[in-house]
PDB file of C-alpha atoms in Angstrom:
ATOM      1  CA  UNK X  24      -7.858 -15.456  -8.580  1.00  0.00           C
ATOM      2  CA  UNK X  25     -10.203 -11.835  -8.636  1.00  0.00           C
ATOM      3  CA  UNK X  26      -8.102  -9.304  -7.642  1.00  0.00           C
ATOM      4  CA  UNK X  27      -8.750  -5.324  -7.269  1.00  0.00           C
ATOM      5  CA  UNK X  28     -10.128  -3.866  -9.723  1.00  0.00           C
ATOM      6  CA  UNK X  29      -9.786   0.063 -10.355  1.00  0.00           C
ATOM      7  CA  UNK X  30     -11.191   2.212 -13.074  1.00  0.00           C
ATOM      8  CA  UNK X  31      -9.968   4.266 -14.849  1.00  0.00           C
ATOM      9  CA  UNK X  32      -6.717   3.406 -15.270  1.00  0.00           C
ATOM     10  CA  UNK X  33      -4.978   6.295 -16.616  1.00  0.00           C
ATOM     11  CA  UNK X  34      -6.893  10.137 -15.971  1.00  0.00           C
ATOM     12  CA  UNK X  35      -6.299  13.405 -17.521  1.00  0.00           C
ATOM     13  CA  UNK X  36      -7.973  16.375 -15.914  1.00  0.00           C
ATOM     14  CA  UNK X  37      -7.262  20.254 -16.180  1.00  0.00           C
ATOM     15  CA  UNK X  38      -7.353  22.199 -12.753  1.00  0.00           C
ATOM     16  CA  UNK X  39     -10.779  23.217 -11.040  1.00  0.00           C
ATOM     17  CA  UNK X  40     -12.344  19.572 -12.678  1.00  0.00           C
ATOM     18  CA  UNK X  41     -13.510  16.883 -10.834  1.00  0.00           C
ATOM     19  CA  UNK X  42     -12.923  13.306 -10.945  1.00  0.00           C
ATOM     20  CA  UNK X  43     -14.224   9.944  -9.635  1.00  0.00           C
ATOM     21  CA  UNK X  44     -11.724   7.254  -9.370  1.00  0.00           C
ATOM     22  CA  UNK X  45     -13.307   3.344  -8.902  1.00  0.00           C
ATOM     23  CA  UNK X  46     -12.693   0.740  -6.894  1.00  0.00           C
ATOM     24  CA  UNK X  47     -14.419  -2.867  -7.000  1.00  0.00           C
ATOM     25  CA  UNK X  48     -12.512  -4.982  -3.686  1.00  0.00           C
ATOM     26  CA  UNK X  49     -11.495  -8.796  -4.054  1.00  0.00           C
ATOM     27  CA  UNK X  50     -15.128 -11.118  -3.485  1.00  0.00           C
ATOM     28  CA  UNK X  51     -15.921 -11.153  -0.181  1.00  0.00           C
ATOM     29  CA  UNK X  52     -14.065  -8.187   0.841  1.00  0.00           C
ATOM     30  CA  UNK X  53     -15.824  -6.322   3.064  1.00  0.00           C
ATOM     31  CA  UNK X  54     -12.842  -3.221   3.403  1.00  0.00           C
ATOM     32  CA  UNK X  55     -11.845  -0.974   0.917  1.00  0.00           C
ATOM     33  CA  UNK X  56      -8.856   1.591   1.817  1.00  0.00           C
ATOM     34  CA  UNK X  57      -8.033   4.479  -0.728  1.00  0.00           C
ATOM     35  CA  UNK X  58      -4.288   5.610  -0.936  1.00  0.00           C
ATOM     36  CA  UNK X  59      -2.476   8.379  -2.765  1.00  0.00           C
ATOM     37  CA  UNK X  60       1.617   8.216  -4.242  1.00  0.00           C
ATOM     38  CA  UNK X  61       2.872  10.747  -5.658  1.00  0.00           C
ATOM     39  CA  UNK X  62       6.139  10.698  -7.880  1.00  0.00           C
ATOM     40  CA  UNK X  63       8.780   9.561  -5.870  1.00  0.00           C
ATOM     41  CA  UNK X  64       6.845   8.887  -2.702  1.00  0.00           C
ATOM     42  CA  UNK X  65       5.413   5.908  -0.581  1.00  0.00           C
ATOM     43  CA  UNK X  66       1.709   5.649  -0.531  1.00  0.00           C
ATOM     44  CA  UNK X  67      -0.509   7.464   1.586  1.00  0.00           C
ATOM     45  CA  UNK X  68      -3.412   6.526   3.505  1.00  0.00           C
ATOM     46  CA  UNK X  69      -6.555   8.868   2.518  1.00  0.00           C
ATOM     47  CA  UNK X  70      -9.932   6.876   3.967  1.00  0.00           C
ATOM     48  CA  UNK X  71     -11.236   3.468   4.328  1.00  0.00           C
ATOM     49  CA  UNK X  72     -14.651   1.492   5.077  1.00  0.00           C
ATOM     50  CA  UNK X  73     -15.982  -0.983   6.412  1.00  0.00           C
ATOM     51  CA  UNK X  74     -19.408  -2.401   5.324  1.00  0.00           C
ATOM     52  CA  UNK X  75     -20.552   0.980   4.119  1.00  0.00           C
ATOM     53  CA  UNK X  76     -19.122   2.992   6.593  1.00  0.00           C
ATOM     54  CA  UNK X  77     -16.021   5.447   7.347  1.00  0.00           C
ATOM     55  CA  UNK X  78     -13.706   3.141   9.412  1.00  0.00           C
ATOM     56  CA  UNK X  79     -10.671   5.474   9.378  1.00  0.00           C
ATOM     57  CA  UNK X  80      -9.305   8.669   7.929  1.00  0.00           C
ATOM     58  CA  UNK X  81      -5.804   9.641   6.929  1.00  0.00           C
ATOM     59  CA  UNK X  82      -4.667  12.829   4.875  1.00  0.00           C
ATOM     60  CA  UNK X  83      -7.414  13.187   2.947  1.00  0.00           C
ATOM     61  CA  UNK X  84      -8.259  17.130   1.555  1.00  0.00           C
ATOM     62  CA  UNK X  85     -11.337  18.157   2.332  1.00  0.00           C
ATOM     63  CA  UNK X  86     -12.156  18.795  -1.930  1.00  0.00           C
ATOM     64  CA  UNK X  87     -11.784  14.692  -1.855  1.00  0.00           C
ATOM     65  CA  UNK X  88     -14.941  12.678  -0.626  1.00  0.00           C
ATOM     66  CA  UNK X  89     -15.318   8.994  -0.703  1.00  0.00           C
ATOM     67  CA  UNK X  90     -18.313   6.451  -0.105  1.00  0.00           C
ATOM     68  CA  UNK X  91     -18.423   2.428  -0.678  1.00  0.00           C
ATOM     69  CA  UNK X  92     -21.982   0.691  -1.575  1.00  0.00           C
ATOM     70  CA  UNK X  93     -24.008  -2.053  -0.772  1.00  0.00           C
ATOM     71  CA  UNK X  94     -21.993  -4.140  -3.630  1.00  0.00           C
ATOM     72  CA  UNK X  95     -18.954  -3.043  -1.397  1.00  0.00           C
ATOM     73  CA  UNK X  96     -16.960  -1.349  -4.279  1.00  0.00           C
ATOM     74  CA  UNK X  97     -15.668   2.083  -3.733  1.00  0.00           C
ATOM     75  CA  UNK X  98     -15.778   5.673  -5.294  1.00  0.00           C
ATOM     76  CA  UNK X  99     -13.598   8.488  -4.243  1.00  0.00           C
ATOM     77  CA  UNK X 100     -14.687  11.948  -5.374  1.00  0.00           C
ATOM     78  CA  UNK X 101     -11.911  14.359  -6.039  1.00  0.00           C
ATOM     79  CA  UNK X 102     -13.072  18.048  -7.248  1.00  0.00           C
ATOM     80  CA  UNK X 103     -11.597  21.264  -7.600  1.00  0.00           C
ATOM     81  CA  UNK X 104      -8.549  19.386  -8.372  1.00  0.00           C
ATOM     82  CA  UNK X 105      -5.321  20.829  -8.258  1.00  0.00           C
ATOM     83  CA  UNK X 106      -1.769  20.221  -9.633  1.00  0.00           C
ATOM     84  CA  UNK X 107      -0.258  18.515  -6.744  1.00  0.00           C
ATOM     85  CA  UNK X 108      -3.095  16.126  -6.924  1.00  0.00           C
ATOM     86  CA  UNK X 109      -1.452  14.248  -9.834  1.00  0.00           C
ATOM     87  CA  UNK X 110      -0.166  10.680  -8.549  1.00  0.00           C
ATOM     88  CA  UNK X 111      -1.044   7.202  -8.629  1.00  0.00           C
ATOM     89  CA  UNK X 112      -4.498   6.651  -6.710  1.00  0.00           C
ATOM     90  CA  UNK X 113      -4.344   2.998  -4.885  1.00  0.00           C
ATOM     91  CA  UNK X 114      -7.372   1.138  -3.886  1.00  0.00           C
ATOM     92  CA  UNK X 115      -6.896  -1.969  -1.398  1.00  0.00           C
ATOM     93  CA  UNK X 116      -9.394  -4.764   0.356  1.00  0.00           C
ATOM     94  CA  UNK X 117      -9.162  -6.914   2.885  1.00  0.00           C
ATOM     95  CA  UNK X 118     -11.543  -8.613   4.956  1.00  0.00           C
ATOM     96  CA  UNK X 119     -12.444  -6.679   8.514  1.00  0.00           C
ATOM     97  CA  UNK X 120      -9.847  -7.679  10.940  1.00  0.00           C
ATOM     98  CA  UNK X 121      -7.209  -8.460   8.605  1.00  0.00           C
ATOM     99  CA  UNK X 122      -4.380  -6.538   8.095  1.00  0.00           C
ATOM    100  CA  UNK X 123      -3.515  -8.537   4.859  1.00  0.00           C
ATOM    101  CA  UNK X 124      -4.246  -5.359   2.354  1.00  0.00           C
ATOM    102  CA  UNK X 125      -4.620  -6.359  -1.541  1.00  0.00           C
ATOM    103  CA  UNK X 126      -3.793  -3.327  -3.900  1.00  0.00           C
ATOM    104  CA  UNK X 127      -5.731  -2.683  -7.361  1.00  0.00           C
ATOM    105  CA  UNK X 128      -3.527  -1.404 -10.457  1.00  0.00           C
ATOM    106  CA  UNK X 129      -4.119   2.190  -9.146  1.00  0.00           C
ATOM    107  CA  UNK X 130      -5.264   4.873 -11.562  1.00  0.00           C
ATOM    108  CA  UNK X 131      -2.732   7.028 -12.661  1.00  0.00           C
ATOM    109  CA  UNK X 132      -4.209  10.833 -12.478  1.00  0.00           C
ATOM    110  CA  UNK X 133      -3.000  13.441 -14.412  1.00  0.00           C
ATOM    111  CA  UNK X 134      -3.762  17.163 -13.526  1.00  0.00           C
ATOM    112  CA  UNK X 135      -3.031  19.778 -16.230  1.00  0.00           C
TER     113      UNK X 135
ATOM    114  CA  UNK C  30       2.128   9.743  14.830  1.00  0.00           C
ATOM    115  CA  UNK C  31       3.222   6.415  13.573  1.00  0.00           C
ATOM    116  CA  UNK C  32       6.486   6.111  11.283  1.00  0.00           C
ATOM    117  CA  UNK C  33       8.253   3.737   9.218  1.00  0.00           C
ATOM    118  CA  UNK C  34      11.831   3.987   8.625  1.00  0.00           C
ATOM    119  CA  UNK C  35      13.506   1.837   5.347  1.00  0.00           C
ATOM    120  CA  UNK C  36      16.854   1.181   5.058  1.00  0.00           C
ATOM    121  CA  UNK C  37      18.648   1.687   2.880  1.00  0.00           C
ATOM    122  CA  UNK C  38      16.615   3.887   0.215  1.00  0.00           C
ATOM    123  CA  UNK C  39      18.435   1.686  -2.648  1.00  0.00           C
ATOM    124  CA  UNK C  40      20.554  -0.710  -3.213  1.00  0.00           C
ATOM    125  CA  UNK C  41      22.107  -2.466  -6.686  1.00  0.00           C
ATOM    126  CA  UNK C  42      23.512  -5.880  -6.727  1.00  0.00           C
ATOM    127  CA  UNK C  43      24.538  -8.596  -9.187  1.00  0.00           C
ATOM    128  CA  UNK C  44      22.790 -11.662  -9.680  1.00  0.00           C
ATOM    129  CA  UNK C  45      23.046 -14.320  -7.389  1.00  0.00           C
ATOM    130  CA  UNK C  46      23.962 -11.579  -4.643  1.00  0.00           C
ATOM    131  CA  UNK C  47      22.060 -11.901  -0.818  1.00  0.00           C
ATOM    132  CA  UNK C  48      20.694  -8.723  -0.068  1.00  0.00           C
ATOM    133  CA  UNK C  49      19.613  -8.142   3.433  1.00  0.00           C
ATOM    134  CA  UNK C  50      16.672  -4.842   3.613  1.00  0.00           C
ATOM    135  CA  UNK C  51      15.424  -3.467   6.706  1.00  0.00           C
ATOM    136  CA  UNK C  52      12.193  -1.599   8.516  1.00  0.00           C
ATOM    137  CA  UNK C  53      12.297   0.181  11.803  1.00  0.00           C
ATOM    138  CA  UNK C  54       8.912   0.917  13.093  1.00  0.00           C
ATOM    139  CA  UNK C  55       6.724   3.247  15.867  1.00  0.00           C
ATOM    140  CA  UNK C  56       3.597   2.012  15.072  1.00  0.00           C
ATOM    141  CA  UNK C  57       0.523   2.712  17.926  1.00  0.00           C
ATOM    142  CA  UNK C  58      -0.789  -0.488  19.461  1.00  0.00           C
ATOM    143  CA  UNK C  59       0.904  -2.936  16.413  1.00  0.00           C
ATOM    144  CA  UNK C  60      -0.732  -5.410  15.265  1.00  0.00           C
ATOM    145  CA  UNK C  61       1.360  -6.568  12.351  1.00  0.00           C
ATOM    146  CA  UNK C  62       4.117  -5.681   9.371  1.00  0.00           C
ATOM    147  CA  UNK C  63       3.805  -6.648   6.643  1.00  0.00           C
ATOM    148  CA  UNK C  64       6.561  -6.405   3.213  1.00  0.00           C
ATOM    149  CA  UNK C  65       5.401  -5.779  -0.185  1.00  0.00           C
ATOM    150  CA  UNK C  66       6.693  -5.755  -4.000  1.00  0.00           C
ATOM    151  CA  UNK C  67       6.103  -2.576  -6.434  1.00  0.00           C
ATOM    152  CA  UNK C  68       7.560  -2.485  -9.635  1.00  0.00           C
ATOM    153  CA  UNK C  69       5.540   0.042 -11.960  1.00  0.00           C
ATOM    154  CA  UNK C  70       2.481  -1.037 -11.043  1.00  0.00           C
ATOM    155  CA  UNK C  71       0.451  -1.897  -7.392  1.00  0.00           C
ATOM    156  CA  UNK C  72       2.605  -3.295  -4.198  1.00  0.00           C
ATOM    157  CA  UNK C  73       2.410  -7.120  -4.275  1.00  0.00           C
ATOM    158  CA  UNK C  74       1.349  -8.343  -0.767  1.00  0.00           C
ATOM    159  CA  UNK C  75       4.927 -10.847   0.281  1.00  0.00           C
ATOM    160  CA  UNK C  76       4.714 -11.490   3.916  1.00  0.00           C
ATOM    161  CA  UNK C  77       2.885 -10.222   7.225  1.00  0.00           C
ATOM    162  CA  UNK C  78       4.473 -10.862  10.607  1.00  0.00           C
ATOM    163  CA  UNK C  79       2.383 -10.652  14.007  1.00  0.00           C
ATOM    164  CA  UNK C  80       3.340 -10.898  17.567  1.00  0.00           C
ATOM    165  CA  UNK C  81       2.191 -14.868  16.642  1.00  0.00           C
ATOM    166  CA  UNK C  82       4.312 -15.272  13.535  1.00  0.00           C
ATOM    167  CA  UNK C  83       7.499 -13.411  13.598  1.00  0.00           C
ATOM    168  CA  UNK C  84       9.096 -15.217  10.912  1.00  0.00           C
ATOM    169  CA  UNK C  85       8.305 -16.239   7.370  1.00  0.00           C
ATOM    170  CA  UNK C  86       9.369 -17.764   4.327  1.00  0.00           C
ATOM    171  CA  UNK C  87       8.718 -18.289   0.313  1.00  0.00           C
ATOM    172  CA  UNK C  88      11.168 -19.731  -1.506  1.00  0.00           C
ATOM    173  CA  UNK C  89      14.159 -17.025  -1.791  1.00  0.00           C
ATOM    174  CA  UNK C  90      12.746 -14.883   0.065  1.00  0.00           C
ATOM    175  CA  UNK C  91      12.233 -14.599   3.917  1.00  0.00           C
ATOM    176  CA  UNK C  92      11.550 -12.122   6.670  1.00  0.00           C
ATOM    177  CA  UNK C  93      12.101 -11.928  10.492  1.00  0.00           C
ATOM    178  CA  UNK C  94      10.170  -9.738  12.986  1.00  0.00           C
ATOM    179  CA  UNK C  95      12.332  -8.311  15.510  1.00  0.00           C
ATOM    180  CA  UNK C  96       9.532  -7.350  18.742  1.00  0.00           C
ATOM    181  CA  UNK C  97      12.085  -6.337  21.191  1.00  0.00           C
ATOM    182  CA  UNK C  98      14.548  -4.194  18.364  1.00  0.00           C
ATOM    183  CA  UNK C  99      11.173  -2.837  16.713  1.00  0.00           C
ATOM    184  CA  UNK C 100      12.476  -3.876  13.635  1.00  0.00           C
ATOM    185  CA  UNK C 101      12.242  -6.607  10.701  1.00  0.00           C
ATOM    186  CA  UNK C 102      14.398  -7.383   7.593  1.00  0.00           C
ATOM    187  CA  UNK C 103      13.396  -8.612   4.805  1.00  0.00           C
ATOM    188  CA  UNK C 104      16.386 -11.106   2.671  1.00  0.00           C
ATOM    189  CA  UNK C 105      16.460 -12.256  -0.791  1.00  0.00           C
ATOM    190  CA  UNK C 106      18.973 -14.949  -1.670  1.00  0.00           C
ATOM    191  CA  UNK C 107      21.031 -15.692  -4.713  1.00  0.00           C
ATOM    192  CA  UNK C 108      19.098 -12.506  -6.387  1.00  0.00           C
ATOM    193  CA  UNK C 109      17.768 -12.051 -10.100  1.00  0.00           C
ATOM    194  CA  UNK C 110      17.391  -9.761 -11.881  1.00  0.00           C
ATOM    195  CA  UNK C 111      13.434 -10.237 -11.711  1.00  0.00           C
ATOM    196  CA  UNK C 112      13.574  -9.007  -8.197  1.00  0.00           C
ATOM    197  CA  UNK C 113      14.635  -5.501  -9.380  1.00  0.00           C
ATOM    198  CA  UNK C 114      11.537  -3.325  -7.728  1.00  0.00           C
ATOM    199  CA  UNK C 115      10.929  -1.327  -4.886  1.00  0.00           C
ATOM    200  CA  UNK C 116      10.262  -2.955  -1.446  1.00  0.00           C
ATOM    201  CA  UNK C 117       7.798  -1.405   1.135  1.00  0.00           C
ATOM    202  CA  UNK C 118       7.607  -2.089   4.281  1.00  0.00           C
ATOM    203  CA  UNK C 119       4.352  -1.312   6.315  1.00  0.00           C
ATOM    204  CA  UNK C 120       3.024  -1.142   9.994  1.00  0.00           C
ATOM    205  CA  UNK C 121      -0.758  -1.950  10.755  1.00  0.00           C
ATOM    206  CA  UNK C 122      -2.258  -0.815  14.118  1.00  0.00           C
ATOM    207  CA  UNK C 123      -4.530  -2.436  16.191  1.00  0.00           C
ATOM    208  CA  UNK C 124      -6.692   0.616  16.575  1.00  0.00           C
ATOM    209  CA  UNK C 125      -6.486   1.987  12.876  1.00  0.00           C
ATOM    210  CA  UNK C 126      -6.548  -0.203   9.535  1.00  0.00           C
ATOM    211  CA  UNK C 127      -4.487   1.694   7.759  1.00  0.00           C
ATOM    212  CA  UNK C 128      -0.885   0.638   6.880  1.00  0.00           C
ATOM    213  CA  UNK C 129       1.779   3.117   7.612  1.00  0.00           C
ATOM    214  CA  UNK C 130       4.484   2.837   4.999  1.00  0.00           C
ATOM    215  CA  UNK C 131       8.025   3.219   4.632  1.00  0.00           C
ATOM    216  CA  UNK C 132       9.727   5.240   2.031  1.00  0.00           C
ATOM    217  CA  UNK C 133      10.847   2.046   0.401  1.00  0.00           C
ATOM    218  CA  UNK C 134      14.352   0.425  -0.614  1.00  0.00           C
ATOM    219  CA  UNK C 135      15.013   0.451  -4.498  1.00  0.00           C
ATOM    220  CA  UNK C 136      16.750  -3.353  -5.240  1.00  0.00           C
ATOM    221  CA  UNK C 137      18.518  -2.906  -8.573  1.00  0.00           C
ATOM    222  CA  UNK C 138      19.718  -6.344  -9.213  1.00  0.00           C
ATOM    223  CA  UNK C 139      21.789  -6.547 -12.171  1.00  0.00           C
ATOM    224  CA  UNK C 140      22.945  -9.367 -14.681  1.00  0.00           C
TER     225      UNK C 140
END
């Protein structure tokens, strides 16, 4: 079966770059959710949408922006990036309504 | 603010061992909780319990939803050593979609 699918997999940036991380949901999914775990740590909710639209918003820094397109798949945005923004990025889709979340690999960023 | 509370943070066992892990939650209108898998890579989606399903099962592993205590566990009989990972246990409110996660219980299961 399709599962998440997040690109890149592995990021190496130095401070003050930028970055977009990927996200392509499950078929059908109309949800994509964006989460953030650092070393150590549980994952964190940053932002989700819903059929091209901000549904919700967690503890996402202002530098980081997010948008999902008509195809449904994701891209979250992350400049001036700073040390403490290295951690394992998440993506997950469901369907609307469904609390069932599917994670992607995540893509493991790296901020020099 | 909603919070998830795993207990306990780790945990090592031999194989063949029952291990019993458990979730406290304050979740905001709740809609659901729902246990995943991580080893070094993505959680793995294992069970979600609702108001409407409050217990499951799949194979070794099952889970109970405990309305009244707030509370679930998840347990994992006669253990292997594939089960080593860390288990996360999550709250989903009605009002928000995100999942609210706990901190996690590290299962060593050794051979």
């Amino acid at each position: 079966a399709a599962g998440v699918i997040q690109s890149p997999r592995h990021l190496i940036k130095e401070k003050r770059e930028t970055a977009t991380l990927k996200c392509y949901p499950i078929p059908r999914h109309d949800t994509v959710y964006w989460y953030q775990q650092g070393p150590g740590q549980d994952p964190q909710f940053l932002i989700s949408f819903y059929e091209k639209m901000q549904s919700d918003k967690g503890s996402i820094p202002d530098r980081f922006s997010a948008q999902q397109f008509s195809d449904y798949h994701s891209e979250l945005n992350m400049s001036s990036l700073e040390l403490g923004d290295s951690a394992l990025y998440f993506c997950a889709s469901s369907l609307w309504g469904y609390n069932e979340q599917f994670f992607g690999p995540g893509t493991r960023l790296t901020v020099l | 603010e909603d919070k998830v509370v795993q207990s306990p943070l780790s945990l090592v066992v031999h194989e063949g061992d029952t291990v019993t892990l458990n979730c406290s939650y304050e979740v905001t209108n709740f809609r659901s909780l729902l246990w995943y898998k991580q080893e070094k890579k993505a959680p793995t989606f294992l069970f979600m319990l609702t108001s409407s399903g409050i217990e499951k099962k799949s194979g070794r592993l099952s889970s109970i939803l405990d309305k009244k205590e707030l509370s679930s566990i998840l347990n994992i009989t006669a253990t292997q050593t594939g089960d080593s990972a860390i288990y996360l246990c999550a709250g989903a409110s009605g009002s928000a979609r995100q999942l609210t996660f706990g901190s996690g219980t590290q299962l060593t299961v050794l051979p």
